[in-house]
mmCIF file with all atom_site columns, C-alpha atoms in Angstrom:
data_model
loop_
_atom_site.group_PDB
_atom_site.id
_atom_site.type_symbol
_atom_site.label_atom_id
_atom_site.label_alt_id
_atom_site.label_comp_id
_atom_site.label_asym_id
_atom_site.label_entity_id
_atom_site.label_seq_id
_atom_site.pdbx_PDB_ins_code
_atom_site.Cartn_x
_atom_site.Cartn_y
_atom_site.Cartn_z
_atom_site.occupancy
_atom_site.B_iso_or_equiv
_atom_site.pdbx_formal_charge
_atom_site.auth_seq_id
_atom_site.auth_comp_id
_atom_site.auth_asym_id
_atom_site.auth_atom_id
_atom_site.pdbx_PDB_model_num
ATOM 1   C CA . ALA A 1 1   ? -0.066  -0.155 -0.312  1.00 74.00 ? 1   ALA A CA 1
ATOM 2   C CA . GLN A 1 2   ? 0.875   3.505  -0.582  1.00 83.00 ? 2   GLN A CA 1
ATOM 3   C CA . SER A 1 3   ? 0.349   6.955  0.895   1.00 89.00 ? 3   SER A CA 1
ATOM 4   C CA . VAL A 1 4   ? 1.651   10.178 0.751   1.00 93.00 ? 4   VAL A CA 1
ATOM 5   C CA . THR A 1 5   ? 0.871   12.696 3.050   1.00 95.00 ? 5   THR A CA 1
ATOM 6   C CA . GLN A 1 6   ? 0.630   16.648 3.334   1.00 96.00 ? 6   GLN A CA 1
ATOM 7   C CA . LEU A 1 7   ? 2.032   18.320 6.569   1.00 91.00 ? 7   LEU A CA 1
ATOM 8   C CA . ASP A 1 8   ? 0.043   21.629 5.486   1.00 94.00 ? 8   ASP A CA 1
ATOM 9   C CA . SER A 1 9   ? -3.423  22.100 4.880   1.00 94.00 ? 9   SER A CA 1
ATOM 10  C CA . GLN A 1 10  ? -2.798  26.185 3.799   1.00 96.00 ? 10  GLN A CA 1
ATOM 11  C CA . VAL A 1 11  ? 0.350   27.740 3.378   1.00 97.00 ? 11  VAL A CA 1
ATOM 12  C CA . PRO A 1 12  ? 0.018   32.062 3.292   1.00 97.00 ? 12  PRO A CA 1
ATOM 13  C CA . VAL A 1 13  ? 2.992   33.755 1.575   1.00 97.00 ? 13  VAL A CA 1
ATOM 14  C CA . PHE A 1 14  ? 4.158   37.345 0.634   1.00 97.00 ? 14  PHE A CA 1
ATOM 15  C CA . GLU A 1 15  ? 4.845   37.883 -2.679  1.00 97.00 ? 15  GLU A CA 1
ATOM 16  C CA . GLU A 1 16  ? 8.211   37.679 -4.075  1.00 97.00 ? 16  GLU A CA 1
ATOM 17  C CA . ALA A 1 17  ? 8.820   35.468 -0.575  1.00 98.00 ? 17  ALA A CA 1
ATOM 18  C CA . PRO A 1 18  ? 10.184  31.890 -0.741  1.00 98.00 ? 18  PRO A CA 1
ATOM 19  C CA . VAL A 1 19  ? 8.003   28.993 -0.220  1.00 98.00 ? 19  VAL A CA 1
ATOM 20  C CA . GLU A 1 20  ? 8.573   25.495 0.711   1.00 97.00 ? 20  GLU A CA 1
ATOM 21  C CA . LEU A 1 21  ? 5.279   23.079 0.507   1.00 98.00 ? 21  LEU A CA 1
ATOM 22  C CA . ARG A 1 22  ? 5.744   19.852 2.229   1.00 97.00 ? 22  ARG A CA 1
ATOM 23  C CA . CYS A 1 23  ? 5.471   15.905 1.522   1.00 97.00 ? 23  CYS A CA 1
ATOM 24  C CA . ASN A 1 24  ? 6.582   12.804 2.878   1.00 96.00 ? 24  ASN A CA 1
ATOM 25  C CA . TYR A 1 25  ? 5.077   9.320  1.082   1.00 94.00 ? 25  TYR A CA 1
ATOM 26  C CA . SER A 1 26  ? 5.121   5.798  2.169   1.00 89.00 ? 26  SER A CA 1
ATOM 27  C CA . SER A 1 27  ? 5.368   2.879  -0.302  1.00 81.00 ? 27  SER A CA 1
ATOM 28  C CA . SER A 1 28  ? 7.065   -1.202 0.047   1.00 74.00 ? 28  SER A CA 1
ATOM 29  C CA . VAL A 1 29  ? 8.509   -0.448 -3.102  1.00 76.00 ? 29  VAL A CA 1
ATOM 30  C CA . SER A 1 30  ? 10.423  1.876  -5.442  1.00 79.00 ? 30  SER A CA 1
ATOM 31  C CA . VAL A 1 31  ? 8.140   5.223  -6.118  1.00 85.00 ? 31  VAL A CA 1
ATOM 32  C CA . TYR A 1 32  ? 7.621   7.346  -8.624  1.00 90.00 ? 32  TYR A CA 1
ATOM 33  C CA . LEU A 1 33  ? 7.171   11.187 -7.021  1.00 93.00 ? 33  LEU A CA 1
ATOM 34  C CA . PHE A 1 34  ? 4.667   14.175 -8.739  1.00 94.00 ? 34  PHE A CA 1
ATOM 35  C CA . TRP A 1 35  ? 3.255   17.236 -7.689  1.00 96.00 ? 35  TRP A CA 1
ATOM 36  C CA . TYR A 1 36  ? 0.198   18.697 -9.542  1.00 96.00 ? 36  TYR A CA 1
ATOM 37  C CA . VAL A 1 37  ? -1.249  22.181 -9.378  1.00 96.00 ? 37  VAL A CA 1
ATOM 38  C CA . GLN A 1 38  ? -5.137  22.868 -9.571  1.00 95.00 ? 38  GLN A CA 1
ATOM 39  C CA . TYR A 1 39  ? -5.923  26.391 -10.190 1.00 93.00 ? 39  TYR A CA 1
ATOM 40  C CA . PRO A 1 40  ? -10.195 27.442 -9.415  1.00 87.00 ? 40  PRO A CA 1
ATOM 41  C CA . ASN A 1 41  ? -12.402 25.278 -11.181 1.00 83.00 ? 41  ASN A CA 1
ATOM 42  C CA . GLN A 1 42  ? -10.131 23.397 -13.035 1.00 86.00 ? 42  GLN A CA 1
ATOM 43  C CA . GLY A 1 43  ? -8.257  20.131 -13.881 1.00 88.00 ? 43  GLY A CA 1
ATOM 44  C CA . LEU A 1 44  ? -5.085  19.252 -11.917 1.00 92.00 ? 44  LEU A CA 1
ATOM 45  C CA . GLN A 1 45  ? -1.905  20.338 -13.768 1.00 92.00 ? 45  GLN A CA 1
ATOM 46  C CA . LEU A 1 46  ? 1.333   18.741 -13.415 1.00 92.00 ? 46  LEU A CA 1
ATOM 47  C CA . LEU A 1 47  ? 3.962   20.772 -12.516 1.00 95.00 ? 47  LEU A CA 1
ATOM 48  C CA . LEU A 1 48  ? 6.720   17.932 -12.118 1.00 94.00 ? 48  LEU A CA 1
ATOM 49  C CA . LYS A 1 49  ? 7.705   14.319 -11.165 1.00 92.00 ? 49  LYS A CA 1
ATOM 50  C CA . TYR A 1 50  ? 10.735  12.122 -10.210 1.00 92.00 ? 50  TYR A CA 1
ATOM 51  C CA . LEU A 1 51  ? 10.842  9.062  -11.771 1.00 87.00 ? 51  LEU A CA 1
ATOM 52  C CA . SER A 1 52  ? 14.605  8.056  -11.316 1.00 84.00 ? 52  SER A CA 1
ATOM 53  C CA . GLY A 1 53  ? 17.943  9.452  -11.733 1.00 86.00 ? 53  GLY A CA 1
ATOM 54  C CA . SER A 1 54  ? 18.546  13.264 -10.035 1.00 88.00 ? 54  SER A CA 1
ATOM 55  C CA . THR A 1 55  ? 17.041  13.054 -6.731  1.00 90.00 ? 55  THR A CA 1
ATOM 56  C CA . LEU A 1 56  ? 17.003  17.096 -7.693  1.00 95.00 ? 56  LEU A CA 1
ATOM 57  C CA . VAL A 1 57  ? 13.661  17.942 -10.201 1.00 95.00 ? 57  VAL A CA 1
ATOM 58  C CA . LYS A 1 58  ? 12.916  21.381 -11.690 1.00 96.00 ? 58  LYS A CA 1
ATOM 59  C CA . GLY A 1 59  ? 8.743   21.876 -13.418 1.00 94.00 ? 59  GLY A CA 1
ATOM 60  C CA . ILE A 1 60  ? 6.951   24.475 -14.653 1.00 93.00 ? 60  ILE A CA 1
ATOM 61  C CA . ASN A 1 61  ? 6.679   27.945 -13.706 1.00 92.00 ? 61  ASN A CA 1
ATOM 62  C CA . GLY A 1 62  ? 9.810   28.058 -11.508 1.00 95.00 ? 62  GLY A CA 1
ATOM 63  C CA . PHE A 1 63  ? 9.146   24.924 -9.103  1.00 97.00 ? 63  PHE A CA 1
ATOM 64  C CA . GLU A 1 64  ? 11.142  22.738 -8.378  1.00 97.00 ? 64  GLU A CA 1
ATOM 65  C CA . ALA A 1 65  ? 11.645  19.982 -5.300  1.00 97.00 ? 65  ALA A CA 1
ATOM 66  C CA . GLU A 1 66  ? 14.292  16.988 -4.355  1.00 95.00 ? 66  GLU A CA 1
ATOM 67  C CA . PHE A 1 67  ? 13.376  13.588 -3.743  1.00 94.00 ? 67  PHE A CA 1
ATOM 68  C CA . ASN A 1 68  ? 15.127  11.947 -0.166  1.00 93.00 ? 68  ASN A CA 1
ATOM 69  C CA . LYS A 1 69  ? 15.016  8.674  -0.219  1.00 91.00 ? 69  LYS A CA 1
ATOM 70  C CA . SER A 1 70  ? 15.852  8.350  3.693   1.00 91.00 ? 70  SER A CA 1
ATOM 71  C CA . GLN A 1 71  ? 13.077  10.419 5.083   1.00 93.00 ? 71  GLN A CA 1
ATOM 72  C CA . THR A 1 72  ? 10.892  9.784  2.499   1.00 93.00 ? 72  THR A CA 1
ATOM 73  C CA . SER A 1 73  ? 10.031  13.309 1.375   1.00 95.00 ? 73  SER A CA 1
ATOM 74  C CA . PHE A 1 74  ? 9.731   15.329 -2.176  1.00 97.00 ? 74  PHE A CA 1
ATOM 75  C CA . HIS A 1 75  ? 9.317   18.766 -0.863  1.00 97.00 ? 75  HIS A CA 1
ATOM 76  C CA . LEU A 1 76  ? 7.891   21.368 -3.303  1.00 98.00 ? 76  LEU A CA 1
ATOM 77  C CA . ARG A 1 77  ? 9.874   24.763 -3.298  1.00 98.00 ? 77  ARG A CA 1
ATOM 78  C CA . LYS A 1 78  ? 9.765   27.858 -4.751  1.00 98.00 ? 78  LYS A CA 1
ATOM 79  C CA . PRO A 1 79  ? 11.951  30.972 -4.751  1.00 97.00 ? 79  PRO A CA 1
ATOM 80  C CA . SER A 1 80  ? 10.267  34.023 -5.029  1.00 97.00 ? 80  SER A CA 1
ATOM 81  C CA . VAL A 1 81  ? 6.009   32.954 -5.635  1.00 97.00 ? 81  VAL A CA 1
ATOM 82  C CA . HIS A 1 82  ? 4.211   35.562 -7.266  1.00 97.00 ? 82  HIS A CA 1
ATOM 83  C CA . ILE A 1 83  ? 0.206   36.262 -7.338  1.00 96.00 ? 83  ILE A CA 1
ATOM 84  C CA . SER A 1 84  ? -0.614  33.781 -10.492 1.00 95.00 ? 84  SER A CA 1
ATOM 85  C CA . ASP A 1 85  ? 1.257   30.570 -7.679  1.00 97.00 ? 85  ASP A CA 1
ATOM 86  C CA . THR A 1 86  ? -2.519  31.211 -5.970  1.00 96.00 ? 86  THR A CA 1
ATOM 87  C CA . ALA A 1 87  ? -3.637  27.623 -6.194  1.00 97.00 ? 87  ALA A CA 1
ATOM 88  C CA . GLU A 1 88  ? -4.110  23.966 -4.603  1.00 96.00 ? 88  GLU A CA 1
ATOM 89  C CA . TYR A 1 89  ? -0.911  22.001 -4.851  1.00 97.00 ? 89  TYR A CA 1
ATOM 90  C CA . PHE A 1 90  ? -1.144  18.176 -4.713  1.00 96.00 ? 90  PHE A CA 1
ATOM 91  C CA . CYS A 1 91  ? 1.542   16.293 -3.871  1.00 96.00 ? 91  CYS A CA 1
ATOM 92  C CA . ALA A 1 92  ? 0.826   12.304 -5.604  1.00 93.00 ? 92  ALA A CA 1
ATOM 93  C CA . VAL A 1 93  ? 2.600   8.628  -5.446  1.00 91.00 ? 93  VAL A CA 1
ATOM 94  C CA . SER A 1 94  ? 2.909   5.495  -8.093  1.00 87.00 ? 94  SER A CA 1
ATOM 95  C CA . GLY A 1 95  ? 4.681   2.482  -6.644  1.00 79.00 ? 95  GLY A CA 1
ATOM 96  C CA . ALA A 1 96  ? 6.101   0.279  -9.187  1.00 70.00 ? 96  ALA A CA 1
ATOM 97  C CA . GLY A 1 97  ? 3.970   -2.766 -10.078 1.00 69.00 ? 97  GLY A CA 1
ATOM 98  C CA . SER A 1 98  ? 1.176   -0.326 -9.389  1.00 72.00 ? 98  SER A CA 1
ATOM 99  C CA . TYR A 1 99  ? -1.576  0.301  -11.149 1.00 70.00 ? 99  TYR A CA 1
ATOM 100 C CA . GLN A 1 100 ? -2.821  3.499  -8.570  1.00 79.00 ? 100 GLN A CA 1
ATOM 101 C CA . LEU A 1 101 ? -1.530  6.638  -7.886  1.00 85.00 ? 101 LEU A CA 1
ATOM 102 C CA . THR A 1 102 ? -2.490  8.066  -4.538  1.00 88.00 ? 102 THR A CA 1
ATOM 103 C CA . PHE A 1 103 ? -2.850  11.458 -3.933  1.00 91.00 ? 103 PHE A CA 1
ATOM 104 C CA . GLY A 1 104 ? -2.410  14.017 -0.823  1.00 93.00 ? 104 GLY A CA 1
ATOM 105 C CA . LYS A 1 105 ? -5.469  16.406 0.940   1.00 93.00 ? 105 LYS A CA 1
ATOM 106 C CA . GLY A 1 106 ? -3.254  19.093 -0.932  1.00 95.00 ? 106 GLY A CA 1
ATOM 107 C CA . THR A 1 107 ? -1.932  22.505 0.170   1.00 97.00 ? 107 THR A CA 1
ATOM 108 C CA . LYS A 1 108 ? -3.228  25.788 -0.507  1.00 96.00 ? 108 LYS A CA 1
ATOM 109 C CA . LEU A 1 109 ? -1.015  28.544 -1.461  1.00 97.00 ? 109 LEU A CA 1
ATOM 110 C CA . SER A 1 110 ? -1.924  31.704 -0.733  1.00 97.00 ? 110 SER A CA 1
ATOM 111 C CA . VAL A 1 111 ? 0.581   34.137 -2.326  1.00 97.00 ? 111 VAL A CA 1
ATOM 112 C CA . ILE A 1 112 ? -0.503  37.996 -0.489  1.00 96.00 ? 112 ILE A CA 1
ATOM 113 C CA . PRO A 1 113 ? 0.606   40.826 -2.228  1.00 95.00 ? 113 PRO A CA 1
ATOM 114 C CA . ASP B 2 1   ? -3.631  19.383 -24.442 1.00 55.00 ? 1   ASP B CA 1
ATOM 115 C CA . ALA B 2 2   ? -4.541  16.038 -23.618 1.00 65.00 ? 2   ALA B CA 1
ATOM 116 C CA . GLY B 2 3   ? -7.783  14.800 -25.464 1.00 91.00 ? 3   GLY B CA 1
ATOM 117 C CA . ILE B 2 4   ? -10.063 14.422 -22.373 1.00 95.00 ? 4   ILE B CA 1
ATOM 118 C CA . THR B 2 5   ? -13.563 14.743 -22.543 1.00 96.00 ? 5   THR B CA 1
ATOM 119 C CA . GLN B 2 6   ? -15.964 14.420 -19.685 1.00 97.00 ? 6   GLN B CA 1
ATOM 120 C CA . SER B 2 7   ? -20.055 14.430 -19.578 1.00 96.00 ? 7   SER B CA 1
ATOM 121 C CA . PRO B 2 8   ? -22.063 16.499 -18.468 1.00 97.00 ? 8   PRO B CA 1
ATOM 122 C CA . ARG B 2 9   ? -19.950 18.953 -16.557 1.00 96.00 ? 9   ARG B CA 1
ATOM 123 C CA . HIS B 2 10  ? -22.334 19.891 -13.939 1.00 97.00 ? 10  HIS B CA 1
ATOM 124 C CA . LYS B 2 11  ? -25.535 17.982 -13.109 1.00 97.00 ? 11  LYS B CA 1
ATOM 125 C CA . VAL B 2 12  ? -28.080 18.000 -10.080 1.00 97.00 ? 12  VAL B CA 1
ATOM 126 C CA . THR B 2 13  ? -30.130 15.073 -9.896  1.00 96.00 ? 13  THR B CA 1
ATOM 127 C CA . GLU B 2 14  ? -32.144 13.526 -7.030  1.00 97.00 ? 14  GLU B CA 1
ATOM 128 C CA . THR B 2 15  ? -31.701 11.218 -4.324  1.00 97.00 ? 15  THR B CA 1
ATOM 129 C CA . GLY B 2 16  ? -32.281 7.703  -4.728  1.00 97.00 ? 16  GLY B CA 1
ATOM 130 C CA . THR B 2 17  ? -31.878 8.127  -8.906  1.00 96.00 ? 17  THR B CA 1
ATOM 131 C CA . PRO B 2 18  ? -29.045 6.206  -11.069 1.00 96.00 ? 18  PRO B CA 1
ATOM 132 C CA . VAL B 2 19  ? -26.667 8.814  -12.360 1.00 97.00 ? 19  VAL B CA 1
ATOM 133 C CA . THR B 2 20  ? -23.682 8.024  -15.165 1.00 98.00 ? 20  THR B CA 1
ATOM 134 C CA . LEU B 2 21  ? -20.713 9.956  -15.677 1.00 98.00 ? 21  LEU B CA 1
ATOM 135 C CA . ARG B 2 22  ? -18.658 9.559  -18.831 1.00 98.00 ? 22  ARG B CA 1
ATOM 136 C CA . CYS B 2 23  ? -15.155 10.061 -20.031 1.00 98.00 ? 23  CYS B CA 1
ATOM 137 C CA . HIS B 2 24  ? -14.096 10.046 -23.365 1.00 97.00 ? 24  HIS B CA 1
ATOM 138 C CA . GLN B 2 25  ? -10.379 9.961  -24.642 1.00 97.00 ? 25  GLN B CA 1
ATOM 139 C CA . THR B 2 26  ? -8.633  10.602 -27.905 1.00 96.00 ? 26  THR B CA 1
ATOM 140 C CA . GLU B 2 27  ? -5.357  9.845  -26.120 1.00 93.00 ? 27  GLU B CA 1
ATOM 141 C CA . ASN B 2 28  ? -5.028  5.898  -26.395 1.00 92.00 ? 28  ASN B CA 1
ATOM 142 C CA . HIS B 2 29  ? -4.099  5.431  -23.489 1.00 92.00 ? 29  HIS B CA 1
ATOM 143 C CA . ARG B 2 30  ? -4.276  2.528  -21.513 1.00 91.00 ? 30  ARG B CA 1
ATOM 144 C CA . TYR B 2 31  ? -4.523  3.460  -17.452 1.00 92.00 ? 31  TYR B CA 1
ATOM 145 C CA . MET B 2 32  ? -8.434  5.804  -16.680 1.00 94.00 ? 32  MET B CA 1
ATOM 146 C CA . TYR B 2 33  ? -9.401  6.558  -13.669 1.00 95.00 ? 33  TYR B CA 1
ATOM 147 C CA . TRP B 2 34  ? -12.358 8.280  -11.869 1.00 97.00 ? 34  TRP B CA 1
ATOM 148 C CA . TYR B 2 35  ? -11.226 10.454 -9.289  1.00 96.00 ? 35  TYR B CA 1
ATOM 149 C CA . ARG B 2 36  ? -13.751 12.117 -5.854  1.00 97.00 ? 36  ARG B CA 1
ATOM 150 C CA . GLN B 2 37  ? -12.957 15.750 -5.097  1.00 95.00 ? 37  GLN B CA 1
ATOM 151 C CA . ASP B 2 38  ? -13.829 17.023 -1.633  1.00 94.00 ? 38  ASP B CA 1
ATOM 152 C CA . PRO B 2 39  ? -13.093 19.544 1.017   1.00 88.00 ? 39  PRO B CA 1
ATOM 153 C CA . GLY B 2 40  ? -10.229 18.314 3.092   1.00 84.00 ? 40  GLY B CA 1
ATOM 154 C CA . HIS B 2 41  ? -9.868  15.358 1.472   1.00 88.00 ? 41  HIS B CA 1
ATOM 155 C CA . GLY B 2 42  ? -8.040  15.970 -1.603  1.00 88.00 ? 42  GLY B CA 1
ATOM 156 C CA . LEU B 2 43  ? -8.426  13.122 -4.468  1.00 92.00 ? 43  LEU B CA 1
ATOM 157 C CA . ARG B 2 44  ? -9.623  9.766  -3.261  1.00 93.00 ? 44  ARG B CA 1
ATOM 158 C CA . LEU B 2 45  ? -9.889  7.161  -6.527  1.00 93.00 ? 45  LEU B CA 1
ATOM 159 C CA . ILE B 2 46  ? -12.829 5.633  -6.935  1.00 96.00 ? 46  ILE B CA 1
ATOM 160 C CA . HIS B 2 47  ? -11.733 2.794  -9.402  1.00 96.00 ? 47  HIS B CA 1
ATOM 161 C CA . TYR B 2 48  ? -9.526  2.897  -12.263 1.00 93.00 ? 48  TYR B CA 1
ATOM 162 C CA . SER B 2 49  ? -8.826  0.601  -15.548 1.00 94.00 ? 49  SER B CA 1
ATOM 163 C CA . TYR B 2 50  ? -5.903  -0.864 -16.903 1.00 90.00 ? 50  TYR B CA 1
ATOM 164 C CA . GLY B 2 51  ? -7.165  -1.560 -19.989 1.00 91.00 ? 51  GLY B CA 1
ATOM 165 C CA . VAL B 2 52  ? -11.153 -2.721 -22.120 1.00 93.00 ? 52  VAL B CA 1
ATOM 166 C CA . LYS B 2 53  ? -13.078 -4.704 -19.388 1.00 91.00 ? 53  LYS B CA 1
ATOM 167 C CA . ASP B 2 54  ? -10.547 -5.101 -16.844 1.00 94.00 ? 54  ASP B CA 1
ATOM 168 C CA . THR B 2 55  ? -11.455 -2.453 -13.692 1.00 95.00 ? 55  THR B CA 1
ATOM 169 C CA . ASP B 2 56  ? -10.232 -2.369 -10.278 1.00 93.00 ? 56  ASP B CA 1
ATOM 170 C CA . LYS B 2 57  ? -11.793 -0.714 -6.664  1.00 93.00 ? 57  LYS B CA 1
ATOM 171 C CA . GLY B 2 58  ? -9.699  2.135  -5.592  1.00 91.00 ? 58  GLY B CA 1
ATOM 172 C CA . GLU B 2 59  ? -9.929  3.568  -1.875  1.00 89.00 ? 59  GLU B CA 1
ATOM 173 C CA . VAL B 2 60  ? -14.006 4.535  -1.732  1.00 95.00 ? 60  VAL B CA 1
ATOM 174 C CA . SER B 2 61  ? -15.846 2.222  -4.201  1.00 96.00 ? 61  SER B CA 1
ATOM 175 C CA . ASP B 2 62  ? -18.385 1.569  -2.517  1.00 96.00 ? 62  ASP B CA 1
ATOM 176 C CA . GLY B 2 63  ? -21.989 3.111  -4.236  1.00 96.00 ? 63  GLY B CA 1
ATOM 177 C CA . TYR B 2 64  ? -20.547 3.426  -7.385  1.00 97.00 ? 64  TYR B CA 1
ATOM 178 C CA . SER B 2 65  ? -19.617 1.067  -10.428 1.00 97.00 ? 65  SER B CA 1
ATOM 179 C CA . VAL B 2 66  ? -17.646 1.328  -13.809 1.00 97.00 ? 66  VAL B CA 1
ATOM 180 C CA . SER B 2 67  ? -17.893 -0.118 -17.198 1.00 97.00 ? 67  SER B CA 1
ATOM 181 C CA . ARG B 2 68  ? -15.521 0.561  -20.207 1.00 97.00 ? 68  ARG B CA 1
ATOM 182 C CA . SER B 2 69  ? -16.075 -1.339 -22.885 1.00 95.00 ? 69  SER B CA 1
ATOM 183 C CA . LYS B 2 70  ? -13.675 0.464  -25.388 1.00 95.00 ? 70  LYS B CA 1
ATOM 184 C CA . THR B 2 71  ? -10.764 1.941  -24.890 1.00 95.00 ? 71  THR B CA 1
ATOM 185 C CA . GLU B 2 72  ? -11.661 6.037  -25.189 1.00 96.00 ? 72  GLU B CA 1
ATOM 186 C CA . ASP B 2 73  ? -14.611 5.137  -22.871 1.00 97.00 ? 73  ASP B CA 1
ATOM 187 C CA . PHE B 2 74  ? -14.882 4.832  -19.007 1.00 98.00 ? 74  PHE B CA 1
ATOM 188 C CA . LEU B 2 75  ? -18.124 5.119  -17.601 1.00 98.00 ? 75  LEU B CA 1
ATOM 189 C CA . LEU B 2 76  ? -18.955 6.322  -13.490 1.00 98.00 ? 76  LEU B CA 1
ATOM 190 C CA . THR B 2 77  ? -22.003 4.820  -12.396 1.00 98.00 ? 77  THR B CA 1
ATOM 191 C CA . LEU B 2 78  ? -23.666 5.833  -9.243  1.00 97.00 ? 78  LEU B CA 1
ATOM 192 C CA . GLU B 2 79  ? -26.412 3.147  -8.401  1.00 93.00 ? 79  GLU B CA 1
ATOM 193 C CA . SER B 2 80  ? -28.190 4.516  -6.703  1.00 96.00 ? 80  SER B CA 1
ATOM 194 C CA . ALA B 2 81  ? -26.947 8.601  -5.650  1.00 97.00 ? 81  ALA B CA 1
ATOM 195 C CA . THR B 2 82  ? -26.837 10.157 -2.460  1.00 97.00 ? 82  THR B CA 1
ATOM 196 C CA . SER B 2 83  ? -25.867 13.223 -0.605  1.00 97.00 ? 83  SER B CA 1
ATOM 197 C CA . SER B 2 84  ? -23.256 11.705 0.586   1.00 96.00 ? 84  SER B CA 1
ATOM 198 C CA . GLN B 2 85  ? -21.989 11.121 -3.289  1.00 97.00 ? 85  GLN B CA 1
ATOM 199 C CA . THR B 2 86  ? -22.007 14.953 -3.495  1.00 97.00 ? 86  THR B CA 1
ATOM 200 C CA . SER B 2 87  ? -18.750 16.166 -5.045  1.00 97.00 ? 87  SER B CA 1
ATOM 201 C CA . VAL B 2 88  ? -16.759 17.004 -7.947  1.00 97.00 ? 88  VAL B CA 1
ATOM 202 C CA . TYR B 2 89  ? -15.499 14.115 -9.901  1.00 98.00 ? 89  TYR B CA 1
ATOM 203 C CA . PHE B 2 90  ? -12.656 14.277 -12.292 1.00 96.00 ? 90  PHE B CA 1
ATOM 204 C CA . CYS B 2 91  ? -11.167 11.358 -14.750 1.00 96.00 ? 91  CYS B CA 1
ATOM 205 C CA . ALA B 2 92  ? -7.603  11.335 -15.471 1.00 94.00 ? 92  ALA B CA 1
ATOM 206 C CA . ILE B 2 93  ? -5.828  9.033  -18.219 1.00 93.00 ? 93  ILE B CA 1
ATOM 207 C CA . SER B 2 94  ? -2.223  7.871  -18.003 1.00 89.00 ? 94  SER B CA 1
ATOM 208 C CA . ALA B 2 95  ? 0.096   5.913  -20.643 1.00 81.00 ? 95  ALA B CA 1
ATOM 209 C CA . TRP B 2 96  ? 1.751   4.282  -17.919 1.00 76.00 ? 96  TRP B CA 1
ATOM 210 C CA . THR B 2 97  ? 0.630   4.099  -14.069 1.00 61.00 ? 97  THR B CA 1
ATOM 211 C CA . GLY B 2 98  ? 2.128   7.243  -13.547 1.00 71.00 ? 98  GLY B CA 1
ATOM 212 C CA . GLU B 2 99  ? 2.009   11.069 -14.748 1.00 82.00 ? 99  GLU B CA 1
ATOM 213 C CA . ALA B 2 100 ? -1.797  11.440 -15.627 1.00 88.00 ? 100 ALA B CA 1
ATOM 214 C CA . PHE B 2 101 ? -3.632  13.798 -17.658 1.00 91.00 ? 101 PHE B CA 1
ATOM 215 C CA . PHE B 2 102 ? -7.243  15.422 -15.966 1.00 92.00 ? 102 PHE B CA 1
ATOM 216 C CA . GLY B 2 103 ? -10.338 16.441 -17.173 1.00 94.00 ? 103 GLY B CA 1
ATOM 217 C CA . GLN B 2 104 ? -11.941 19.249 -16.222 1.00 93.00 ? 104 GLN B CA 1
ATOM 218 C CA . GLY B 2 105 ? -14.111 18.020 -13.943 1.00 94.00 ? 105 GLY B CA 1
ATOM 219 C CA . THR B 2 106 ? -18.259 17.141 -12.946 1.00 96.00 ? 106 THR B CA 1
ATOM 220 C CA . ARG B 2 107 ? -19.575 18.836 -10.207 1.00 96.00 ? 107 ARG B CA 1
ATOM 221 C CA . LEU B 2 108 ? -22.656 16.506 -9.146  1.00 98.00 ? 108 LEU B CA 1
ATOM 222 C CA . THR B 2 109 ? -24.671 17.590 -7.008  1.00 97.00 ? 109 THR B CA 1
ATOM 223 C CA . VAL B 2 110 ? -27.440 14.862 -4.556  1.00 97.00 ? 110 VAL B CA 1
ATOM 224 C CA . VAL B 2 111 ? -30.803 16.462 -3.360  1.00 96.00 ? 111 VAL B CA 1
#
């Protein structure tokens, strides 16, 4: 079985400040990890993914995430946020040999002008 | 954008009636998923399919059934709708068991 925990349900941050959204996972097999973003009244869009290789992955809109196997974490970061980054962010995990893509409960990022 | 169409986009139905939501893809992807999204719960997997006529239950499958008779279509049926099934339903497709592409969602209200 696999699961995802997003440690913060809401994160307020001032514009141009850095942000980190935290994600921890559990799985008994090797994993693939993802971050998705959802803007109001829309579906989810892939931000970035970790499949293998370099533990630091870069995505769209200036976001990046680091895979830490020993801490079973995949935290999302951005050095300077913009108003347009206000959205809900979901961490997801897929395990090798599993058909399922499991999501966390989401973190709402609010960027304050 | 991935070719995924959900229909209807909005629906209001009465308690006890059956409801069918449709997901149609033009990408020929093998895997298809139905999720529901509720405040505080994120996305929870209802059912998924790994091929034509190959489906399995997800985390919250009670009260739902699915069918996939063609690669491009994945139907979700609420056998007898209840108020607890008021939610936003998302269909997703994937070429492998990982990166998924999502539809725009169906907002279902059961009164």
